[in-house]
Amino acid sequence: MSDHIEMTKTTPKDFLLATLGGLFAPGLAIFLIVMLVLGVLASMGKPDAAPMADKAVRERIQPFGVSVAVDPNAPHTDRTGEQIFNDVCSGCHGSGALGSPKFKDTQAWGKRIAQGFDTLLTHALNGFNKMPVRGGEPDLSDLEVARGVAYMTNAAGAHFEASLKKEAEPSASDLARGKVVYADNCAYCHDTGLTGAEKLKDAKAWAPLLKLGKDYLYTAAIKGSFGGPAKGGNDKLSDADTRTAVDYMVGQVRTATK
Ligand code: HEC
Ligand code: HEC
């Protein structure tokens, strides 16, 4: 009996397979590790459900009247009534929050509409009980507020035009008188900016003040405001003369703006 153990001869083909197998196993392992890492990385970028739900909750419980930062240098274009309503007023009037008359609620709006557009607009511009000044957005222009009022009231049955109250134009003689009063009592601060007075030529400084309306400016000039002395410091000046000076100033500022 010959114990013949057949020695298998390693053929080049066997050698090749063995080599490939040897390379393949660690290669596979590396491949799987890489895939695992990639998978972990990918899932890190993806928001999972929990924070998403959190965000939704935070958005829902956001307080009313959150302002959005607006570039002050961006040219201002007046939005439509619908946009104003959606952007600003719906925060309360959409749901009737704080006891506000709800959108399209003809009953809640009926008596208010009967006051007429000018009164409603005045209340929307200046605030009214819990109704904040300009709906809490001081950057809204008068026209935008007027459009918001018209949009909401018309949706509750009114037929208003979003018109702004026309300020009575001062007469030529008032303006002439105002020029003299200004030169005598106001110019030494408002021509130069002394003590921080808004310079007459500084249209930018006046823009937010003009928005508040002439009634505000008359009162500020007659009673004094923010370091501006009452009647320019001349207590002999009459209220009427002080008003003509304001008319003159506003006229000058408007001319400078044009
Ligand atoms: C923070 C909540 C809030 C926002 C935002 C808001 N309003 Fe109001 N508004 C109220 C409340 C509250 C009232 C009711 C006030 C009252 O009658 O005592 C009201 C009343 C009004 C009235 C009726 C006034 C009257 O004389 O009866 C008008 C008009 C009005 N709002 C316009 C607007 C416009 C336009 C906007 C958007 C530019 C706006 N509101 C945004 C709360 C709000
Ligand atoms: C002694 C300096 C001085 C004189 C004189 C003076 N003002 Fe002023 N005026 C000021 C200052 C300061 C302010 C406030 C600037 C600010 O708001 O920061 C001001 C503000 C104003 C404003 C804007 C109101 C506001 O809220 O800012 C008006 C309107 C005004 N003055 C009218 C007049 C008129 C009209 C006269 C003349 C009859 C006059 N001023 C005379 C210093 C003066």
Short mmCIF file of C-alpha atoms and ligand atoms in Angstrom, two decimals, residues 84 88-89 92-93 98-101 109 112 115 120 123-124 128-132 135 140 145 148-149 152, ligand 1:
data_model
loop_
_atom_site.label_atom_id
_atom_site.label_comp_id
_atom_site.label_asym_id
_atom_site.label_seq_id
_atom_site.Cartn_x
_atom_site.Cartn_y
_atom_site.Cartn_z
CA ILE A 84 -50.75 94.00 4.81
CA VAL A 88 -49.49 92.18 9.97
CA CYS A 89 -53.17 92.43 10.84
CA CYS A 92 -54.90 89.33 15.72
CA HIS A 93 -57.80 89.94 13.36
CA LEU A 98 -57.34 90.24 22.23
CA GLY A 99 -61.00 90.89 21.44
CA SER A 100 -60.24 92.32 17.98
CA PRO A 101 -63.05 92.24 15.42
CA TRP A 109 -67.37 94.96 12.26
CA ARG A 112 -67.24 99.92 13.75
CA GLN A 115 -68.02 105.14 12.35
CA LEU A 120 -61.25 103.64 11.67
CA HIS A 123 -57.70 104.34 15.31
CA ALA A 124 -55.52 102.04 13.24
CA PHE A 128 -57.14 102.19 20.08
CA ASN A 129 -57.34 100.32 23.40
CA LYS A 130 -55.58 97.03 22.69
CA MET A 131 -55.30 97.80 19.00
CA PRO A 132 -51.59 98.75 18.71
CA GLY A 135 -50.91 97.13 14.08
CA LEU A 140 -46.01 100.65 7.78
CA VAL A 145 -52.42 101.00 7.07
CA GLY A 148 -55.23 97.19 5.51
CA VAL A 149 -58.26 98.90 7.05
CA MET A 152 -60.57 94.15 6.36
C1 HEC B 1 -51.86 92.80 18.48
C2 HEC B 1 -53.19 92.59 17.92
C3 HEC B 1 -53.64 93.42 16.75
C4 HEC B 1 -53.02 93.60 15.53
C5 HEC B 1 -51.71 93.00 15.05
C6 HEC B 1 -53.89 94.44 14.75
N1 HEC B 1 -54.99 94.78 15.46
FE1 HEC B 1 -56.50 96.00 14.88
N2 HEC B 1 -57.46 95.71 16.64
C7 HEC B 1 -56.99 94.95 17.69
C8 HEC B 1 -57.93 94.99 18.79
C9 HEC B 1 -57.79 94.28 20.11
C10 HEC B 1 -59.00 95.82 18.37
C11 HEC B 1 -60.24 96.21 19.14
C12 HEC B 1 -59.96 97.45 19.95
C13 HEC B 1 -61.18 97.91 20.69
O1 HEC B 1 -62.24 98.09 20.06
O2 HEC B 1 -61.08 98.11 21.91
C14 HEC B 1 -58.67 96.24 17.01
C15 HEC B 1 -59.46 97.08 16.26
C16 HEC B 1 -59.14 97.52 14.98
C17 HEC B 1 -59.97 98.42 14.20
C18 HEC B 1 -61.31 99.00 14.62
C19 HEC B 1 -61.13 100.29 15.35
C20 HEC B 1 -62.46 100.88 15.75
O3 HEC B 1 -62.56 102.12 15.74
O4 HEC B 1 -63.38 100.13 16.05
C21 HEC B 1 -59.32 98.62 13.02
C22 HEC B 1 -59.78 99.50 11.87
C23 HEC B 1 -58.10 97.86 13.06
N3 HEC B 1 -58.02 97.21 14.27
C24 HEC B 1 -57.19 97.81 12.03
C25 HEC B 1 -56.02 97.05 12.06
C26 HEC B 1 -55.10 96.98 10.97
C27 HEC B 1 -55.25 97.72 9.65
C28 HEC B 1 -54.11 96.13 11.35
C29 HEC B 1 -52.89 95.72 10.56
C30 HEC B 1 -52.10 96.79 9.98
C31 HEC B 1 -54.40 95.69 12.70
N4 HEC B 1 -55.58 96.26 13.08
C32 HEC B 1 -53.60 94.85 13.46
C33 HEC B 1 -55.82 94.24 17.71
C34 HEC B 1 -54.88 94.17 16.68
#
